[in-house]
PDB file of C-alpha atoms in Angstrom:
ATOM      1  CA  MET T   1       0.000   0.000   0.000  1.00  0.00           C
ATOM      2  CA  THR T   2       1.049   3.611  -0.299  1.00  0.00           C
ATOM      3  CA  GLU T   3       2.773   5.452   2.519  1.00  0.00           C
ATOM      4  CA  ALA T   4      -0.293   7.661   2.986  1.00  0.00           C
ATOM      5  CA  ALA T   5      -2.641   4.681   3.251  1.00  0.00           C
ATOM      6  CA  TRP T   6      -0.316   2.971   5.713  1.00  0.00           C
ATOM      7  CA  ARG T   7      -0.208   6.064   7.912  1.00  0.00           C
ATOM      8  CA  ALA T   8      -3.996   6.384   7.815  1.00  0.00           C
ATOM      9  CA  LEU T   9      -4.419   2.734   8.804  1.00  0.00           C
ATOM     10  CA  ASP T  10      -1.893   3.102  11.606  1.00  0.00           C
ATOM     11  CA  ARG T  11      -3.816   6.091  12.995  1.00  0.00           C
ATOM     12  CA  ALA T  12      -7.126   4.244  12.727  1.00  0.00           C
ATOM     13  CA  VAL T  13      -5.739   1.187  14.507  1.00  0.00           C
ATOM     14  CA  GLY T  14      -4.504   3.445  17.306  1.00  0.00           C
ATOM     15  CA  ASP T  15      -7.912   5.112  17.617  1.00  0.00           C
ATOM     16  CA  PHE T  16      -9.777   1.815  17.754  1.00  0.00           C
ATOM     17  CA  ARG T  17      -7.266   0.362  20.216  1.00  0.00           C
ATOM     18  CA  ARG T  18      -7.695   3.344  22.539  1.00  0.00           C
ATOM     19  CA  ALA T  19     -11.477   3.028  22.282  1.00  0.00           C
ATOM     20  CA  GLU T  20     -11.269  -0.623  23.260  1.00  0.00           C
ATOM     21  CA  GLN T  21      -8.895   0.111  26.123  1.00  0.00           C
ATOM     22  CA  LEU T  22     -11.215   2.817  27.446  1.00  0.00           C
ATOM     23  CA  TRP T  23     -14.193   0.465  27.296  1.00  0.00           C
ATOM     24  CA  LEU T  24     -12.244  -2.290  29.032  1.00  0.00           C
ATOM     25  CA  ALA T  25     -10.979   0.049  31.752  1.00  0.00           C
ATOM     26  CA  ALA T  26     -14.495   1.353  32.346  1.00  0.00           C
ATOM     27  CA  GLU T  27     -15.950  -2.129  32.644  1.00  0.00           C
ATOM     28  CA  MET T  28     -13.150  -3.263  34.944  1.00  0.00           C
ATOM     29  CA  ALA T  29     -13.788  -0.192  37.120  1.00  0.00           C
ATOM     30  CA  LYS T  30     -17.394  -1.305  37.469  1.00  0.00           C
ATOM     31  CA  ALA T  31     -16.236  -4.831  38.331  1.00  0.00           C
ATOM     32  CA  GLU T  32     -14.069  -3.443  41.149  1.00  0.00           C
ATOM     33  CA  LEU T  33     -17.211  -2.116  42.870  1.00  0.00           C
ATOM     34  CA  GLY T  34     -18.184  -5.621  44.015  1.00  0.00           C
ATOM     35  CA  SER T  35     -18.429  -5.993  47.772  1.00  0.00           C
ATOM     36  CA  THR T  36     -16.356  -9.192  47.976  1.00  0.00           C
ATOM     37  CA  TRP T  37     -13.256 -10.515  46.260  1.00  0.00           C
ATOM     38  CA  GLN T  38     -15.295 -13.330  44.738  1.00  0.00           C
ATOM     39  CA  GLU T  39     -17.827 -10.899  43.276  1.00  0.00           C
ATOM     40  CA  ARG T  40     -15.097  -8.731  41.827  1.00  0.00           C
ATOM     41  CA  GLU T  41     -13.297 -11.673  40.208  1.00  0.00           C
ATOM     42  CA  ALA T  42     -16.542 -13.062  38.771  1.00  0.00           C
ATOM     43  CA  ALA T  43     -17.393  -9.637  37.343  1.00  0.00           C
ATOM     44  CA  LYS T  44     -13.942  -9.357  35.745  1.00  0.00           C
ATOM     45  CA  ARG T  45     -14.359 -12.762  34.114  1.00  0.00           C
ATOM     46  CA  GLN T  46     -17.659 -11.615  32.674  1.00  0.00           C
ATOM     47  CA  VAL T  47     -15.976  -8.488  31.300  1.00  0.00           C
ATOM     48  CA  ARG T  48     -13.397 -10.631  29.507  1.00  0.00           C
ATOM     49  CA  VAL T  49     -16.155 -12.837  28.069  1.00  0.00           C
ATOM     50  CA  ARG T  50     -18.022  -9.731  26.924  1.00  0.00           C
ATOM     51  CA  LEU T  51     -14.857  -8.323  25.337  1.00  0.00           C
ATOM     52  CA  LYS T  52     -14.441 -11.479  23.264  1.00  0.00           C
ATOM     53  CA  ALA T  53     -18.092 -11.363  22.193  1.00  0.00           C
ATOM     54  CA  LEU T  54     -17.952  -7.682  21.228  1.00  0.00           C
ATOM     55  CA  ARG T  55     -14.835  -8.294  19.160  1.00  0.00           C
ATOM     56  CA  ALA T  56     -16.589 -11.161  17.379  1.00  0.00           C
ATOM     57  CA  GLU T  57     -19.588  -8.889  16.698  1.00  0.00           C
ATOM     58  CA  GLY T  58     -17.338  -6.159  15.318  1.00  0.00           C
ATOM     59  CA  LYS T  59     -18.349  -3.665  17.979  1.00  0.00           C
ATOM     60  CA  LEU T  60     -14.845  -3.445  19.414  1.00  0.00           C
ATOM     61  CA  LEU T  61     -11.927  -3.493  16.972  1.00  0.00           C
ATOM     62  CA  GLY T  62      -8.828  -3.064  19.077  1.00  0.00           C
ATOM     63  CA  THR T  63      -6.312  -4.834  16.822  1.00  0.00           C
ATOM     64  CA  LYS T  64      -5.088  -4.375  13.268  1.00  0.00           C
ATOM     65  CA  GLU T  65      -6.406  -7.822  12.330  1.00  0.00           C
ATOM     66  CA  LEU T  66      -9.928  -7.026  13.544  1.00  0.00           C
ATOM     67  CA  LEU T  67     -10.017  -3.653  11.788  1.00  0.00           C
ATOM     68  CA  VAL T  68      -8.670  -4.944   8.469  1.00  0.00           C
ATOM     69  CA  ALA T  69     -11.093  -7.885   8.571  1.00  0.00           C
ATOM     70  CA  ALA T  70     -13.997  -5.480   9.096  1.00  0.00           C
ATOM     71  CA  GLY T  71     -12.761  -3.393   6.165  1.00  0.00           C
ATOM     72  CA  LEU T  72     -12.463  -6.479   3.970  1.00  0.00           C
ATOM     73  CA  ARG T  73     -16.049  -7.490   4.717  1.00  0.00           C
ATOM     74  CA  LEU T  74     -17.183  -4.019   3.651  1.00  0.00           C
ATOM     75  CA  ALA T  75     -15.068  -4.178   0.491  1.00  0.00           C
ATOM     76  CA  LEU T  76     -16.626  -7.517  -0.424  1.00  0.00           C
ATOM     77  CA  GLU T  77     -20.123  -6.190   0.290  1.00  0.00           C
ATOM     78  CA  ALA T  78     -19.501  -3.080  -1.813  1.00  0.00           C
ATOM     79  CA  ARG T  79     -18.628  -5.264  -4.809  1.00  0.00           C
ATOM     80  CA  GLY T  80     -21.481  -7.712  -4.213  1.00  0.00           C
ATOM     81  CA  TRP T  81     -18.951 -10.461  -3.520  1.00  0.00           C
ATOM     82  CA  ASP T  82     -19.895 -11.288   0.064  1.00  0.00           C
ATOM     83  CA  ARG T  83     -21.322 -14.702  -0.781  1.00  0.00           C
ATOM     84  CA  GLU T  84     -20.240 -18.274  -1.278  1.00  0.00           C
ATOM     85  CA  TRP T  85     -17.833 -19.010  -4.151  1.00  0.00           C
ATOM     86  CA  ASP T  86     -16.600 -22.237  -5.660  1.00  0.00           C
ATOM     87  CA  PRO T  87     -13.079 -23.246  -4.653  1.00  0.00           C
ATOM     88  CA  VAL T  88     -10.219 -22.156  -6.881  1.00  0.00           C
ATOM     89  CA  PRO T  89      -9.181 -25.086  -9.121  1.00  0.00           C
ATOM     90  CA  ASP T  90      -6.003 -26.842  -8.055  1.00  0.00           C
ATOM     91  CA  GLY T  91      -2.949 -25.253  -9.630  1.00  0.00           C
ATOM     92  CA  ALA T  92      -4.964 -22.424 -11.152  1.00  0.00           C
ATOM     93  CA  ARG T  93      -3.356 -19.531  -9.310  1.00  0.00           C
ATOM     94  CA  ASP T  94      -0.146 -18.203 -10.807  1.00  0.00           C
ATOM     95  CA  ARG T  95       2.981 -17.842  -8.738  1.00  0.00           C
ATOM     96  CA  GLY T  96       4.553 -14.416  -8.679  1.00  0.00           C
ATOM     97  CA  ARG T  97       2.819 -11.212  -9.764  1.00  0.00           C
ATOM     98  CA  PRO T  98      -0.777 -11.766 -10.956  1.00  0.00           C
ATOM     99  CA  LEU T  99      -1.557 -10.996 -14.586  1.00  0.00           C
ATOM    100  CA  GLY T 100      -3.884  -8.199 -13.540  1.00  0.00           C
ATOM    101  CA  ASP T 101      -1.357  -6.366 -11.396  1.00  0.00           C
ATOM    102  CA  TYR T 102      -1.010  -3.403 -13.743  1.00  0.00           C
ATOM    103  CA  ARG T 103       0.491  -0.381 -12.005  1.00  0.00           C
ATOM    104  CA  ALA T 104      -1.315   2.230 -14.087  1.00  0.00           C
ATOM    105  CA  LYS T 105      -4.657   1.441 -12.464  1.00  0.00           C
ATOM    106  CA  HIS T 106      -3.274   2.558  -9.110  1.00  0.00           C
ATOM    107  CA  ASP T 107      -1.581   5.779 -10.214  1.00  0.00           C
ATOM    108  CA  GLU T 108      -4.186   8.000  -8.565  1.00  0.00           C
ATOM    109  CA  SER T 109      -3.615   6.384  -5.161  1.00  0.00           C
ATOM    110  CA  HIS T 110       0.098   7.182  -5.095  1.00  0.00           C
ATOM    111  CA  GLU T 111       1.622  10.238  -3.547  1.00  0.00           C
ATOM    112  CA  GLU T 112       3.864  12.363  -5.754  1.00  0.00           C
ATOM    113  CA  GLY T 113       7.068  10.540  -6.511  1.00  0.00           C
ATOM    114  CA  GLU T 114       5.787   7.084  -5.519  1.00  0.00           C
ATOM    115  CA  THR T 115       5.905   4.413  -8.210  1.00  0.00           C
ATOM    116  CA  GLU T 116       5.542   1.295  -6.065  1.00  0.00           C
ATOM    117  CA  TYR T 117       3.744   0.237  -2.902  1.00  0.00           C
ATOM    118  CA  PRO T 118       6.356   0.775  -0.197  1.00  0.00           C
ATOM    119  CA  ARG T 119       4.307  -0.635   2.699  1.00  0.00           C
ATOM    120  CA  LEU T 120       2.907  -4.097   3.382  1.00  0.00           C
ATOM    121  CA  VAL T 121       0.227  -4.959   5.914  1.00  0.00           C
ATOM    122  CA  ASN T 122       0.474  -8.350   7.563  1.00  0.00           C
ATOM    123  CA  ALA T 123      -2.840  -9.289   9.145  1.00  0.00           C
ATOM    124  CA  ARG T 124      -4.090 -12.721  10.123  1.00  0.00           C
ATOM    125  CA  LEU T 125      -7.622 -13.031   8.790  1.00  0.00           C
ATOM    126  CA  PRO T 126     -10.310 -15.583   9.571  1.00  0.00           C
ATOM    127  CA  ILE T 127      -9.897 -18.523   7.186  1.00  0.00           C
ATOM    128  CA  ALA T 128     -13.405 -18.233   5.734  1.00  0.00           C
ATOM    129  CA  LEU T 129     -12.942 -14.517   5.047  1.00  0.00           C
ATOM    130  CA  ALA T 130      -9.527 -15.008   3.435  1.00  0.00           C
ATOM    131  CA  GLN T 131     -10.929 -17.779   1.245  1.00  0.00           C
ATOM    132  CA  ARG T 132     -13.763 -15.514   0.142  1.00  0.00           C
ATOM    133  CA  ALA T 133     -11.262 -12.845  -0.878  1.00  0.00           C
ATOM    134  CA  VAL T 134      -9.178 -15.317  -2.902  1.00  0.00           C
ATOM    135  CA  ARG T 135     -12.129 -17.081  -4.520  1.00  0.00           C
ATOM    136  CA  SER T 136     -14.072 -13.941  -5.404  1.00  0.00           C
ATOM    137  CA  THR T 137     -11.104 -12.273  -7.090  1.00  0.00           C
ATOM    138  CA  TYR T 138     -10.240 -15.468  -8.943  1.00  0.00           C
ATOM    139  CA  TRP T 139     -13.701 -16.125 -10.391  1.00  0.00           C
ATOM    140  CA  THR T 140     -14.629 -12.528 -11.226  1.00  0.00           C
ATOM    141  CA  SER T 141     -11.297 -12.062 -13.011  1.00  0.00           C
ATOM    142  CA  ALA T 142     -11.129 -15.456 -14.721  1.00  0.00           C
ATOM    143  CA  GLU T 143     -12.502 -14.227 -18.076  1.00  0.00           C
ATOM    144  CA  TRP T 144      -9.985 -11.378 -18.261  1.00  0.00           C
ATOM    145  CA  VAL T 145      -7.062 -13.531 -17.194  1.00  0.00           C
ATOM    146  CA  ALA T 146      -8.007 -15.951 -19.984  1.00  0.00           C
ATOM    147  CA  ARG T 147      -8.039 -13.086 -22.485  1.00  0.00           C
ATOM    148  CA  ILE T 148      -4.607 -11.950 -21.333  1.00  0.00           C
ATOM    149  CA  ARG T 149      -3.234 -15.466 -21.809  1.00  0.00           C
ATOM    150  CA  GLU T 150      -4.761 -15.658 -25.298  1.00  0.00           C
ATOM    151  CA  TRP T 151      -3.225 -12.285 -26.112  1.00  0.00           C
ATOM    152  CA  ASP T 152       0.176 -13.469 -24.882  1.00  0.00           C
ATOM    153  CA  SER T 153      -0.069 -16.613 -27.005  1.00  0.00           C
ATOM    154  CA  GLN T 154      -0.881 -14.536 -30.068  1.00  0.00           C
ATOM    155  CA  TRP T 155       1.580 -11.697 -29.672  1.00  0.00           C
ATOM    156  CA  LEU T 156       4.460 -12.927 -27.538  1.00  0.00           C
ATOM    157  CA  ALA T 157       5.368 -16.148 -29.307  1.00  0.00           C
ATOM    158  CA  GLU T 158       8.798 -16.327 -30.933  1.00  0.00           C
ATOM    159  CA  ASP T 159       7.382 -16.099 -34.459  1.00  0.00           C
ATOM    160  CA  SER T 160       4.848 -13.349 -33.665  1.00  0.00           C
ATOM    161  CA  PRO T 161       4.968 -10.055 -35.605  1.00  0.00           C
ATOM    162  CA  PRO T 162       5.780  -6.786 -33.810  1.00  0.00           C
ATOM    163  CA  VAL T 163       3.016  -5.801 -31.409  1.00  0.00           C
ATOM    164  CA  PRO T 164       1.069  -2.744 -32.602  1.00  0.00           C
ATOM    165  CA  LEU T 165       0.178  -0.048 -30.089  1.00  0.00           C
ATOM    166  CA  GLU T 166      -3.529  -0.823 -30.285  1.00  0.00           C
ATOM    167  CA  ALA T 167      -2.815  -4.426 -29.322  1.00  0.00           C
ATOM    168  CA  TRP T 168      -0.895  -3.295 -26.255  1.00  0.00           C
ATOM    169  CA  ALA T 169      -3.891  -1.130 -25.400  1.00  0.00           C
ATOM    170  CA  ASP T 170      -6.102  -4.212 -25.510  1.00  0.00           C
ATOM    171  CA  ARG T 171      -3.847  -6.048 -23.088  1.00  0.00           C
ATOM    172  CA  ARG T 172      -3.853  -3.137 -20.664  1.00  0.00           C
ATOM    173  CA  ARG T 173      -7.630  -2.950 -20.912  1.00  0.00           C
ATOM    174  CA  PHE T 174      -7.871  -6.616 -19.951  1.00  0.00           C
ATOM    175  CA  GLN T 175      -5.493  -6.059 -17.048  1.00  0.00           C
ATOM    176  CA  MET T 176      -7.571  -3.166 -15.790  1.00  0.00           C
ATOM    177  CA  ARG T 177     -10.554  -5.519 -15.477  1.00  0.00           C
ATOM    178  CA  VAL T 178      -8.686  -8.008 -13.330  1.00  0.00           C
ATOM    179  CA  VAL T 179      -9.069  -7.533  -9.575  1.00  0.00           C
ATOM    180  CA  THR T 180      -6.242  -9.127  -7.623  1.00  0.00           C
ATOM    181  CA  VAL T 181      -6.254 -10.035  -3.950  1.00  0.00           C
ATOM    182  CA  GLY T 182      -3.879  -7.103  -3.474  1.00  0.00           C
ATOM    183  CA  ASP T 183      -6.376  -4.751  -5.121  1.00  0.00           C
ATOM    184  CA  LEU T 184      -9.123  -6.021  -2.832  1.00  0.00           C
ATOM    185  CA  MET T 185      -6.964  -5.682   0.271  1.00  0.00           C
ATOM    186  CA  ARG T 186      -6.119  -2.076  -0.615  1.00  0.00           C
ATOM    187  CA  GLU T 187      -9.855  -1.445  -0.868  1.00  0.00           C
ATOM    188  CA  ALA T 188     -10.261  -3.161   2.503  1.00  0.00           C
ATOM    189  CA  VAL T 189      -7.771  -0.793   4.097  1.00  0.00           C
ATOM    190  CA  GLY T 190      -9.623   2.172   2.614  1.00  0.00           C
ATOM    191  CA  GLN T 191     -12.886   0.866   4.010  1.00  0.00           C
ATOM    192  CA  ALA T 192     -11.287   0.224   7.399  1.00  0.00           C
ATOM    193  CA  VAL T 193     -10.081   3.807   7.612  1.00  0.00           C
ATOM    194  CA  SER T 194     -13.115   5.640   6.246  1.00  0.00           C
ATOM    195  CA  GLU T 195     -16.231   3.473   6.474  1.00  0.00           C
ATOM    196  CA  VAL T 196     -15.966   1.013   9.375  1.00  0.00           C
ATOM    197  CA  PRO T 197     -16.920   3.499  12.126  1.00  0.00           C
ATOM    198  CA  ARG T 198     -20.096   4.468  10.256  1.00  0.00           C
ATOM    199  CA  SER T 199     -21.116   1.010   9.104  1.00  0.00           C
ATOM    200  CA  ILE T 200     -21.201  -1.158  12.233  1.00  0.00           C
ATOM    201  CA  PRO T 201     -24.443  -0.780  14.195  1.00  0.00           C
ATOM    202  CA  GLY T 202     -24.007  -0.740  17.940  1.00  0.00           C
ATOM    203  CA  MET T 203     -20.287   0.046  17.914  1.00  0.00           C
ATOM    204  CA  ILE T 204     -19.321   0.750  21.513  1.00  0.00           C
ATOM    205  CA  ALA T 205     -19.148   4.393  22.538  1.00  0.00           C
ATOM    206  CA  THR T 206     -16.221   4.909  24.855  1.00  0.00           C
ATOM    207  CA  VAL T 207     -16.409   6.306  28.375  1.00  0.00           C
ATOM    208  CA  THR T 208     -13.675   6.935  30.908  1.00  0.00           C
ATOM    209  CA  PRO T 209     -13.238   4.593  33.899  1.00  0.00           C
ATOM    210  CA  LEU T 210     -14.197   7.448  36.233  1.00  0.00           C
ATOM    211  CA  GLU T 211     -17.433   8.073  34.337  1.00  0.00           C
ATOM    212  CA  ALA T 212     -18.265   4.386  34.499  1.00  0.00           C
ATOM    213  CA  ALA T 213     -17.561   4.234  38.220  1.00  0.00           C
ATOM    214  CA  ARG T 214     -19.673   7.352  38.846  1.00  0.00           C
ATOM    215  CA  GLU T 215     -22.541   5.868  36.862  1.00  0.00           C
ATOM    216  CA  ALA T 216     -22.359   2.568  38.733  1.00  0.00           C
ATOM    217  CA  LYS T 217     -21.792   3.953  42.268  1.00  0.00           C
ATOM    218  CA  GLY T 218     -23.559   7.286  42.258  1.00  0.00           C
ATOM    219  CA  ASP T 219     -22.690  10.973  42.498  1.00  0.00           C
ATOM    220  CA  ASP T 220     -20.378  10.512  45.477  1.00  0.00           C
ATOM    221  CA  VAL T 221     -17.464   9.714  43.157  1.00  0.00           C
ATOM    222  CA  PRO T 222     -15.324  12.895  43.002  1.00  0.00           C
ATOM    223  CA  ALA T 223     -15.043  14.684  39.673  1.00  0.00           C
ATOM    224  CA  GLY T 224     -11.331  15.333  39.959  1.00  0.00           C
ATOM    225  CA  GLY T 225      -8.167  13.561  41.064  1.00  0.00           C
TER     226      GLY T 225
END
């Protein structure tokens, strides 16, 4: 991804992590109000169970993996690809750079002077979600990958004539129609940064531990200190 996109994701991850930490601190503050040690420990266990559930529901996204996964789901939904797909045929995926990885289609996303993607995002995704990303890009791009291979057979063989400019234009047009997993993941990062906070119903609003304690215990909790 571009440097700008990486910085935006890093800021978003920090924001979501702080939101989760504030929620957790607030809930733990409530748990500490139990009258006995056993009550307090039981309440803390319930907080940890609730944290796991809220992460699974997408209402707390305190890690890069959770945020990118939420963005990927939105990217798939936006393309109408959030559905079941047939498995990719054995041996069908090329090693190395995909045929559709044509740099020109990403020119607008680069900052001035950038010609490559200097940043990589490593995020462990749920297996089912990762499979959906791979399968959807494979099947929706299969026709255009086939056309690229036919073009290569026609124009890049040893005995082929010189390639006219209009033929090169055809190949680039085919490449522009291919969506690679990398393309989809860059869309996922964009969704994670700009759309996730607005798209998840019931996302937890953060409160400070002091506010939570005041709410649970009453107005006798001091406002300062």
